Short mmCIF file of C-alpha atoms and ligand atoms in Angstrom, two decimals:
data_model
loop_
_atom_site.label_atom_id
_atom_site.label_comp_id
_atom_site.label_asym_id
_atom_site.label_seq_id
_atom_site.Cartn_x
_atom_site.Cartn_y
_atom_site.Cartn_z
CA MET A 4 -117.55 -67.11 73.85
CA LYS A 5 -114.71 -68.24 76.08
CA GLU A 6 -115.05 -67.55 79.79
CA MET A 7 -112.60 -64.69 80.31
CA LEU A 8 -113.51 -62.95 77.07
CA ALA A 9 -117.15 -63.05 78.12
CA ALA A 10 -116.32 -61.56 81.52
CA TYR A 11 -114.39 -58.69 79.91
CA ALA A 12 -117.14 -58.16 77.34
CA GLU A 13 -119.48 -57.35 80.21
CA VAL A 14 -117.22 -54.50 81.32
CA VAL A 15 -115.76 -53.12 78.10
CA GLY A 16 -118.50 -54.00 75.64
CA GLN A 17 -118.81 -56.67 73.01
CA ASP A 18 -117.37 -54.43 70.28
CA VAL A 19 -114.01 -54.20 72.04
CA ILE A 20 -113.81 -57.99 72.26
CA ALA A 21 -114.86 -58.32 68.62
CA HIS A 22 -112.02 -55.99 67.70
CA LEU A 23 -109.55 -58.16 69.62
CA GLN A 24 -110.85 -61.23 67.82
CA GLN A 25 -110.46 -59.52 64.49
CA LEU A 26 -106.89 -58.44 65.24
CA SER A 27 -105.94 -61.93 66.37
CA ARG A 28 -107.21 -63.64 63.22
CA PRO A 29 -103.87 -63.53 61.37
CA LEU A 30 -102.18 -64.76 64.55
CA GLN A 31 -104.20 -67.95 65.03
CA GLY A 32 -102.04 -70.78 66.33
CA MET A 33 -98.91 -68.68 66.39
CA LYS A 34 -96.61 -69.04 69.35
CA VAL A 35 -95.99 -66.04 71.58
CA VAL A 36 -93.77 -66.25 74.66
CA HIS A 37 -93.52 -63.63 77.41
CA VAL A 38 -90.46 -63.73 79.64
CA ASN A 39 -89.97 -61.83 82.90
CA SER A 40 -88.35 -62.56 86.25
CA THR A 41 -91.21 -62.90 88.70
CA ARG A 42 -94.47 -64.83 88.73
CA VAL A 43 -96.04 -62.74 91.52
CA GLY A 44 -95.64 -59.23 92.82
CA GLY A 45 -95.23 -56.09 90.82
CA GLY A 46 -97.16 -54.62 87.94
CA VAL A 47 -95.61 -56.74 85.19
CA ALA A 48 -96.68 -60.03 86.76
CA GLU A 49 -100.12 -58.59 87.45
CA ILE A 50 -100.61 -57.68 83.80
CA LEU A 51 -99.23 -60.97 82.43
CA GLU A 52 -101.42 -62.99 84.72
CA LYS A 53 -104.45 -61.78 82.79
CA LEU A 54 -102.97 -60.97 79.41
CA VAL A 55 -101.60 -64.48 78.78
CA PRO A 56 -104.85 -66.43 79.33
CA LEU A 57 -106.78 -63.78 77.40
CA SER A 58 -104.47 -64.18 74.38
CA ASN A 59 -104.90 -67.93 74.58
CA GLU A 60 -108.67 -67.54 74.51
CA LEU A 61 -108.16 -65.50 71.35
CA GLY A 62 -106.48 -68.51 69.71
CA ILE A 63 -102.89 -67.32 70.06
CA ASP A 64 -100.68 -69.97 71.64
CA THR A 65 -99.24 -67.79 74.41
CA SER A 66 -97.00 -68.85 77.25
CA TRP A 67 -95.25 -67.11 80.12
CA GLU A 68 -91.78 -68.09 81.28
CA VAL A 69 -90.07 -66.80 84.38
CA ILE A 70 -86.29 -66.72 84.61
CA SER A 71 -84.51 -67.08 87.90
CA GLY A 72 -81.02 -66.63 89.30
CA ASN A 73 -78.96 -66.58 92.43
CA GLU A 74 -78.74 -63.79 94.96
CA GLU A 75 -76.07 -61.95 92.97
CA PHE A 76 -78.31 -62.00 89.90
CA TYR A 77 -81.11 -60.28 91.82
CA ARG A 78 -78.68 -57.79 93.36
CA CYS A 79 -77.50 -56.97 89.87
CA THR A 80 -80.97 -56.59 88.39
CA LYS A 81 -82.10 -54.43 91.32
CA ALA A 82 -79.07 -52.20 90.69
CA MET A 83 -80.00 -52.10 86.99
CA HIS A 84 -83.53 -51.06 87.84
CA ASN A 85 -82.22 -48.23 90.01
CA GLY A 86 -79.59 -47.29 87.44
CA LEU A 87 -82.16 -47.08 84.64
CA GLN A 88 -84.13 -44.73 86.87
CA GLY A 89 -81.08 -42.53 87.22
CA HIS A 90 -79.22 -43.82 90.27
CA ARG A 91 -75.60 -43.13 89.48
CA ALA A 92 -73.61 -46.06 90.79
CA PRO A 93 -71.43 -48.50 88.85
CA ILE A 94 -72.35 -52.19 88.99
CA ALA A 95 -69.47 -54.48 89.96
CA ASP A 96 -68.15 -56.77 87.22
CA SER A 97 -68.79 -59.79 89.43
CA LEU A 98 -72.49 -58.90 89.55
CA LEU A 99 -72.65 -58.41 85.78
CA GLN A 100 -71.02 -61.80 85.36
CA ALA A 101 -73.67 -63.34 87.63
CA TYR A 102 -76.33 -61.64 85.47
CA GLU A 103 -74.92 -63.08 82.27
CA GLU A 104 -74.36 -66.49 83.82
CA ALA A 105 -77.97 -66.65 85.06
CA ASN A 106 -79.18 -65.75 81.59
CA ARG A 107 -77.00 -68.49 80.06
CA GLU A 108 -78.47 -71.06 82.45
CA ASN A 109 -82.02 -69.92 81.72
CA ALA A 110 -81.33 -69.90 78.00
CA ASP A 111 -80.30 -73.56 78.20
CA GLN A 112 -83.75 -74.36 79.59
CA LEU A 113 -85.74 -72.10 77.29
CA ARG A 114 -83.76 -72.09 74.04
CA GLU A 115 -85.81 -74.60 72.11
CA GLN A 116 -89.08 -72.87 72.99
CA LEU A 117 -87.79 -69.35 72.37
CA GLU A 118 -86.10 -70.15 69.09
CA ALA A 119 -89.31 -71.76 67.81
CA ALA A 120 -91.61 -68.92 68.90
CA ASP A 121 -93.14 -66.53 66.39
CA PHE A 122 -92.94 -63.63 68.86
CA VAL A 123 -91.01 -63.21 72.08
CA PHE A 124 -91.70 -60.40 74.57
CA ILE A 125 -88.79 -59.84 76.93
CA HIS A 126 -89.89 -57.74 79.90
CA ASP A 127 -87.42 -55.33 81.50
CA PRO A 128 -83.66 -55.77 81.75
CA GLN A 129 -83.53 -59.06 83.69
CA PRO A 130 -83.89 -61.43 80.69
CA ALA A 131 -82.54 -59.01 78.05
CA PRO A 132 -79.44 -61.11 77.15
CA LEU A 133 -81.62 -64.08 76.12
CA LEU A 134 -81.85 -62.87 72.53
CA GLY A 135 -78.08 -63.07 72.10
CA LEU A 136 -78.20 -66.59 73.54
CA CYS A 137 -80.75 -67.89 71.03
CA PRO A 138 -78.79 -67.68 67.75
CA ASN A 139 -81.32 -69.71 65.76
CA ARG A 140 -84.35 -67.65 66.59
CA ARG A 141 -86.96 -67.61 63.88
CA GLY A 142 -89.45 -65.13 65.35
CA ARG A 143 -89.55 -61.44 66.10
CA TRP A 144 -88.30 -60.30 69.50
CA ILE A 145 -89.62 -57.29 71.38
CA TRP A 146 -88.03 -55.67 74.41
CA ARG A 147 -90.76 -54.33 76.70
CA CYS A 148 -89.45 -51.71 79.13
CA HIS A 149 -91.77 -50.92 82.05
CA ILE A 150 -89.27 -48.61 83.71
CA ASP A 151 -88.81 -44.86 83.36
CA ALA A 152 -85.55 -44.97 81.41
CA SER A 153 -85.52 -41.28 80.50
CA ARG A 154 -82.30 -40.48 82.40
CA PRO A 155 -80.39 -43.70 82.92
CA TYR A 156 -76.94 -43.93 84.43
CA ARG A 157 -75.00 -43.74 81.15
CA PRO A 158 -72.39 -46.50 81.64
CA LEU A 159 -75.19 -48.91 82.59
CA TRP A 160 -77.29 -47.92 79.57
CA ARG A 161 -74.29 -48.44 77.26
CA TYR A 162 -73.92 -51.96 78.67
CA LEU A 163 -77.63 -52.81 78.41
CA ARG A 164 -77.93 -51.24 75.00
CA ASN A 165 -75.61 -53.89 73.58
CA HIS A 166 -78.13 -56.52 74.64
CA ILE A 167 -81.19 -54.55 73.52
CA ALA A 168 -80.11 -53.05 70.19
CA PRO A 169 -80.44 -56.37 68.25
CA TYR A 170 -84.14 -56.70 69.14
CA ASP A 171 -86.71 -56.12 66.39
CA ALA A 172 -88.62 -53.51 68.39
CA SER A 173 -88.91 -51.92 71.83
CA VAL A 174 -91.94 -50.81 73.76
CA PHE A 175 -91.91 -48.04 76.38
CA SER A 176 -94.78 -46.85 78.59
CA LEU A 177 -94.53 -43.13 77.86
CA PRO A 178 -92.75 -41.03 75.21
CA ASP A 179 -90.62 -39.46 77.95
CA PHE A 180 -89.30 -42.85 79.02
CA THR A 181 -87.63 -43.78 75.74
CA GLN A 182 -84.00 -44.05 74.65
CA ALA A 183 -82.71 -43.91 71.09
CA LEU A 184 -82.41 -47.44 69.69
CA PRO A 185 -81.67 -48.73 66.17
CA HIS A 186 -85.09 -50.34 65.72
CA PRO A 187 -88.72 -49.21 65.85
CA GLU A 188 -89.89 -48.01 69.25
CA TYR A 189 -93.51 -48.09 70.33
CA ILE A 190 -95.33 -46.33 73.12
CA ILE A 191 -97.86 -48.46 74.97
CA PRO A 192 -99.10 -46.97 78.25
CA PRO A 193 -99.88 -49.22 81.20
CA SER A 194 -103.37 -50.36 82.09
CA ILE A 195 -105.51 -51.57 84.96
CA ASP A 196 -107.50 -54.75 85.15
CA PRO A 197 -111.18 -53.96 85.73
CA LEU A 198 -111.78 -57.47 87.11
CA SER A 199 -109.03 -57.43 89.74
CA ASP A 200 -109.75 -56.97 93.47
CA LYS A 201 -108.40 -53.43 93.19
CA ASN A 202 -110.93 -52.42 90.56
CA ILE A 203 -113.90 -54.75 90.55
CA GLU A 204 -117.35 -53.41 91.47
CA LEU A 205 -117.97 -53.76 95.21
CA PRO A 206 -121.22 -54.21 97.09
CA GLU A 207 -122.27 -51.07 98.96
CA ALA A 208 -122.15 -53.04 102.21
CA GLU A 209 -118.44 -53.68 101.78
CA ILE A 210 -117.74 -49.98 101.17
CA ASP A 211 -119.73 -49.16 104.32
CA ARG A 212 -117.78 -51.72 106.29
CA VAL A 213 -114.49 -50.10 105.28
CA ARG A 214 -115.89 -46.65 106.18
CA ARG A 215 -116.78 -47.95 109.63
CA GLU A 216 -113.43 -49.68 110.03
CA PHE A 217 -111.63 -46.36 109.60
CA ALA A 218 -114.25 -44.23 111.39
CA LEU A 219 -115.17 -42.28 108.25
CA ASP A 220 -118.45 -40.39 108.34
CA PRO A 221 -120.57 -41.37 105.31
CA ASP A 222 -122.49 -38.09 105.52
CA ARG A 223 -119.47 -35.84 105.15
CA PRO A 224 -117.34 -35.26 102.05
CA MET A 225 -114.06 -37.10 101.79
CA VAL A 226 -110.93 -36.69 99.68
CA LEU A 227 -108.38 -39.48 99.32
CA GLN A 228 -104.81 -39.96 98.24
CA VAL A 229 -103.47 -43.53 97.98
CA SER A 230 -99.71 -43.78 97.63
CA ARG A 231 -96.46 -44.91 99.13
CA PHE A 232 -95.12 -42.48 101.72
CA ASP A 233 -92.72 -40.83 99.34
CA ARG A 234 -91.86 -37.12 99.12
CA PHE A 235 -92.53 -37.05 95.36
CA LYS A 236 -96.16 -37.96 96.13
CA ASP A 237 -96.31 -34.78 98.26
CA PRO A 238 -98.50 -36.10 101.10
CA VAL A 239 -97.70 -33.05 103.24
CA GLY A 240 -98.92 -30.82 100.39
CA VAL A 241 -102.18 -32.78 100.40
CA ILE A 242 -102.63 -32.09 104.12
CA GLU A 243 -102.01 -28.42 103.42
CA ALA A 244 -104.59 -28.48 100.59
CA HIS A 245 -107.12 -30.08 102.95
CA ARG A 246 -106.46 -27.42 105.58
CA LEU A 247 -107.04 -24.65 103.03
CA ALA A 248 -110.11 -26.29 101.53
CA ARG A 249 -111.68 -26.61 104.97
CA LYS A 250 -112.12 -22.86 105.13
CA PHE A 251 -114.88 -23.40 102.59
CA VAL A 252 -115.89 -26.97 103.36
CA PRO A 253 -115.50 -27.23 107.14
CA ASP A 254 -116.59 -30.86 107.48
CA LEU A 255 -114.16 -32.19 104.83
CA GLN A 256 -112.40 -35.45 105.71
CA LEU A 257 -109.01 -36.42 104.30
CA VAL A 258 -107.61 -39.94 104.01
CA LEU A 259 -103.99 -40.63 103.15
CA ALA A 260 -103.57 -44.36 102.63
CA GLY A 261 -100.29 -46.11 101.94
CA GLY A 262 -98.21 -49.15 102.66
CA THR A 263 -95.90 -49.72 105.58
CA ALA A 264 -92.81 -50.07 103.32
CA THR A 265 -90.61 -51.65 106.00
CA ASP A 266 -87.72 -52.01 103.57
CA ASP A 267 -87.69 -48.30 102.78
CA PRO A 268 -85.98 -46.20 105.49
CA GLU A 269 -87.03 -43.01 103.75
CA GLY A 270 -90.65 -44.16 103.77
CA GLU A 271 -90.52 -44.30 107.55
CA ALA A 272 -89.14 -40.73 107.71
CA VAL A 273 -91.80 -39.42 105.32
CA LEU A 274 -94.49 -41.16 107.36
CA GLN A 275 -93.24 -39.32 110.47
CA GLU A 276 -93.40 -36.00 108.58
CA VAL A 277 -96.93 -36.80 107.49
CA ARG A 278 -98.00 -37.74 111.02
CA GLN A 279 -96.51 -34.53 112.31
CA ALA A 280 -98.29 -32.45 109.68
CA ALA A 281 -101.56 -34.23 110.46
CA GLY A 282 -101.11 -33.56 114.20
CA ASP A 283 -104.10 -34.64 116.25
CA ASP A 284 -106.62 -33.53 113.62
CA PRO A 285 -109.38 -36.18 113.72
CA ASP A 286 -110.34 -35.33 110.13
CA VAL A 287 -106.97 -36.27 108.69
CA LYS A 288 -106.63 -40.05 108.67
CA VAL A 289 -103.25 -41.55 107.89
CA LEU A 290 -103.84 -45.24 107.17
CA LEU A 291 -101.14 -47.86 106.97
CA LEU A 292 -102.30 -50.68 104.76
CA ALA A 293 -100.98 -54.20 104.19
CA PRO A 294 -99.42 -54.81 100.76
CA ASP A 295 -102.36 -56.99 99.74
CA ALA A 296 -105.08 -54.57 100.87
CA HIS A 297 -106.43 -54.30 97.34
CA ARG A 298 -110.12 -54.51 98.21
CA THR A 299 -109.66 -51.96 100.99
CA ILE A 300 -108.06 -49.53 98.55
CA ASN A 301 -110.85 -50.23 96.09
CA ALA A 302 -113.46 -49.49 98.78
CA LEU A 303 -111.70 -46.28 99.89
CA GLN A 304 -111.54 -45.06 96.30
CA ARG A 305 -115.25 -45.73 95.93
CA ALA A 306 -116.04 -44.09 99.27
CA ALA A 307 -114.18 -40.90 98.30
CA ASP A 308 -115.83 -37.93 96.64
CA ILE A 309 -112.58 -36.81 95.03
CA VAL A 310 -109.32 -38.66 94.47
CA ILE A 311 -106.10 -36.69 94.76
CA GLN A 312 -102.66 -37.56 93.42
CA LYS A 313 -100.68 -34.44 94.07
CA SER A 314 -97.32 -35.84 92.97
CA THR A 315 -94.51 -33.47 92.08
CA LYS A 316 -92.84 -36.25 90.05
CA GLU A 317 -94.59 -39.34 88.74
CA GLY A 318 -94.10 -42.20 86.32
CA PHE A 319 -97.54 -43.10 85.07
CA GLY A 320 -99.59 -42.91 88.25
CA LEU A 321 -101.78 -46.00 88.39
CA THR A 322 -103.63 -44.61 91.39
CA VAL A 323 -104.96 -41.92 89.06
CA THR A 324 -106.31 -44.53 86.65
CA GLU A 325 -107.84 -46.42 89.56
CA GLY A 326 -109.56 -43.31 90.88
CA LEU A 327 -110.89 -42.27 87.48
CA TRP A 328 -112.21 -45.80 86.90
CA LYS A 329 -114.30 -45.48 90.06
CA GLY A 330 -115.99 -42.45 88.53
CA LYS A 331 -114.11 -39.90 90.62
CA PRO A 332 -112.64 -36.69 89.24
CA VAL A 333 -108.92 -36.68 90.05
CA ILE A 334 -106.97 -33.65 91.21
CA GLY A 335 -103.47 -34.52 90.08
CA GLY A 336 -100.01 -32.98 90.04
CA ASP A 337 -99.15 -31.53 86.63
CA THR A 338 -96.40 -34.05 85.89
CA GLY A 339 -95.51 -37.33 84.11
CA GLY A 340 -98.28 -39.75 83.17
CA ILE A 341 -100.83 -37.84 85.26
CA ARG A 342 -100.98 -35.40 82.35
CA LEU A 343 -102.11 -38.20 80.05
CA GLN A 344 -104.99 -39.07 82.32
CA VAL A 345 -106.24 -35.90 83.90
CA VAL A 346 -107.81 -33.73 81.24
CA ASN A 347 -108.41 -30.33 82.84
CA TYR A 348 -112.11 -29.65 83.43
CA HIS A 349 -113.05 -33.01 81.91
CA THR A 350 -111.66 -35.88 83.98
CA GLY A 351 -110.26 -33.74 86.78
CA PHE A 352 -107.80 -30.92 87.39
CA LEU A 353 -104.05 -30.56 87.07
CA VAL A 354 -102.53 -28.54 89.88
CA GLY A 355 -99.11 -27.31 90.93
CA THR A 356 -99.64 -26.17 94.52
CA PRO A 357 -101.68 -26.97 97.65
CA GLN A 358 -103.58 -23.72 97.02
CA GLY A 359 -104.50 -24.91 93.52
CA ALA A 360 -105.64 -28.26 94.87
CA ALA A 361 -107.73 -26.57 97.58
CA LEU A 362 -109.48 -24.35 95.01
CA ARG A 363 -110.34 -27.37 92.90
CA ILE A 364 -111.66 -29.28 95.92
CA ARG A 365 -113.87 -26.33 96.73
CA TYR A 366 -115.05 -26.03 93.12
CA LEU A 367 -116.02 -29.69 92.90
CA LEU A 368 -117.74 -29.91 96.27
CA TYR A 369 -119.73 -26.73 95.58
CA ARG A 370 -120.69 -28.01 92.14
CA ARG A 371 -121.91 -31.54 92.70
CA ASP A 372 -123.49 -31.59 89.25
CA ARG A 373 -120.11 -30.88 87.61
CA MET A 374 -118.47 -33.44 89.85
CA ALA A 375 -120.88 -36.15 88.74
CA GLU A 376 -120.44 -35.19 85.11
CA MET A 377 -116.66 -35.24 85.35
CA GLY A 378 -116.74 -38.55 87.22
CA GLU A 379 -118.75 -40.04 84.38
CA LYS A 380 -116.25 -38.76 81.82
CA ALA A 381 -113.40 -40.04 83.97
CA ARG A 382 -114.73 -43.58 83.91
CA GLN A 383 -115.40 -43.41 80.20
CA PHE A 384 -111.88 -42.10 79.57
CA VAL A 385 -110.36 -45.07 81.37
CA ARG A 386 -112.71 -47.48 79.62
CA GLU A 387 -111.45 -46.22 76.27
CA ASN A 388 -107.79 -45.77 77.07
CA PHE A 389 -106.40 -47.49 80.12
CA LEU A 390 -107.93 -50.94 80.54
CA LEU A 391 -106.15 -54.24 80.06
CA THR A 392 -108.07 -54.92 76.85
CA ARG A 393 -106.58 -51.79 75.23
CA HIS A 394 -103.15 -52.94 76.34
CA LEU A 395 -103.69 -56.33 74.69
CA ARG A 396 -105.09 -54.68 71.57
CA GLU A 397 -101.91 -52.64 71.19
CA TYR A 398 -99.68 -55.69 71.68
CA LEU A 399 -101.67 -57.51 69.01
CA ALA A 400 -101.52 -54.57 66.61
CA LEU A 401 -97.79 -54.35 67.20
CA ILE A 402 -97.10 -57.99 66.37
CA VAL A 403 -99.47 -58.03 63.42
CA GLY A 404 -97.44 -55.09 62.14
CA LEU A 405 -94.23 -57.06 62.60
CA LEU A 406 -95.56 -60.06 60.65
CA HIS A 407 -94.58 -58.56 57.33
N1 UDP B 505 -100.69 -49.24 96.23
C1 UDP B 505 -101.00 -50.25 97.12
N2 UDP B 505 -100.79 -50.03 98.44
C2 UDP B 505 -100.27 -48.87 98.90
C3 UDP B 505 -99.94 -47.86 97.99
C4 UDP B 505 -100.15 -48.08 96.65
O1 UDP B 505 -101.49 -51.31 96.73
O2 UDP B 505 -100.11 -48.75 100.11
C5 UDP B 505 -100.92 -49.49 94.81
C6 UDP B 505 -101.81 -48.48 94.13
O3 UDP B 505 -103.18 -48.81 94.29
C7 UDP B 505 -101.31 -48.58 92.69
C8 UDP B 505 -99.83 -48.87 92.86
O4 UDP B 505 -99.69 -49.44 94.16
O5 UDP B 505 -101.92 -49.68 92.04
C9 UDP B 505 -98.98 -47.62 92.78
O6 UDP B 505 -98.77 -47.29 91.47
P1 UDP B 505 -98.48 -45.80 91.01
O7 UDP B 505 -98.17 -45.86 89.56
O8 UDP B 505 -99.60 -44.89 91.43
O9 UDP B 505 -97.21 -45.31 91.88
P2 UDP B 505 -95.78 -45.95 92.21
O10 UDP B 505 -95.90 -46.48 93.61
O11 UDP B 505 -95.51 -47.02 91.19
O12 UDP B 505 -94.85 -44.78 92.15
#
C-alpha cells in the first residue's frame, strides 16, 4: 500500500482504507482540482495539505491551486468572511472590483486546467467567481463553504449568490450554516488529522515535560479549556465552574490555554477579564501559547483529566474533537457543533451554566470508572465520525454521486 494510506490504516483500520479504495475505483485517473486562497494557515489549508496527497494515492489525479490578489482583494475577502458571519457593513464597489479583477487574472492562469478537470472544488468565497470565468468547463463544480453562513449580511449574500448559484452543488459544514441555493446542498462536517502534531500520539516523557514547564502537578486532577480569548468561549464561566467544583475536589487544577491574538483588540480585553477572574489563584493557570504550539496543546489535552469547551456560541468546535480524540470526556456548552460531538452521558456532558459544568466535573472525578468508559467512547466516536478519512470518504461519495 502507498505510504500515507498505510500510515492512516494504522490509526483508522484497514477496512476504512479499503472503503476509500472501493469508492475511488470509478474515479481512477480523473482530474480533481481544489482551489482556495492560502497555502498555509487556517483550517482549509490544513485539511487540503493531507487530503490532496491522500486522493492521489487513491489513484485520483488531484491538484491544489491557490489564487492570489493584491491588498484590496484580501481586504475585500476579509470583509466577505465577516459579512457571511453576520457583520453588517457594505463592501465598497472599488473592493468588489478588485475581487473580480483578481479572479479574472487568476482565471487566465488556471483556465485550461480548470476547464479540463472532471471535478473542481472551490473553497470559500475568495475564488467563487472562477466558475463564471471558465465558460468551457466540462466537469462538475462544487462550492465548499467552511464558514458559518447562517445569518449573512443580506446585500453581500445577494452579490455572492450570483457567483455561487451556477455551481453544480454546495457543501456546508453543518445544517445550520446553509443558505437556500438552486442546486443540491450537502452537509459535510469538518475533521481532524490524527497524524498532525496537534493529534498524534505523544511519548509520556513529552507530556511530563509540558506538565513541568507549566508547573502542573501530575498527581492532582486537571481540567483544561483550549481556546482563543473570546467571550463566546466563556473562559470566565470556566473559572467559575472550577471554583464551584473545588468545593468537592479541593485539589483540582484548571488550565486555560489560548493564543496571544495580537491583532484582536477584544482578545486583549477578554484576557484581562480572565486574569482578573483568576486573581492570584495558583491553581488557575492562564497560558498564552504561540500560534504554532500544536504539540504543546496536544500534550495539555493528554495531560488533562477532563476537557471543557463551555462556549455559549460555537461553530463546530474543533477543540472538542481534539479532546475527545485524546480519550477525554468533554464538558461542552449546549450550542452549535458541540451538540454533534458531545453525546450526553456517552462522550461527555452538555451544559448551560458554570453550576452545570461544576456538577459534571464532580461526577466524573468521583466516578473514575465512568470517566474512563466515556473517554473510550469519545475516542471511538471521533474515529468513526470526525477524522480526515471520513471527510475524504464523503467528498468521494459526493463526486461519485455527481458522475451520473
Ligand atoms: N488553537 C490553537 N491555539 C490557541 C487556541 C486554539 O492552536 O491558542 C486551535 C485549537 O486547537 C483548534 C482551533 O485552534 O484546533 C480552534 O478551533 P475551534 O473550532 O475550536 O474554534 P475557533 O477558534 O475556530 O472558534
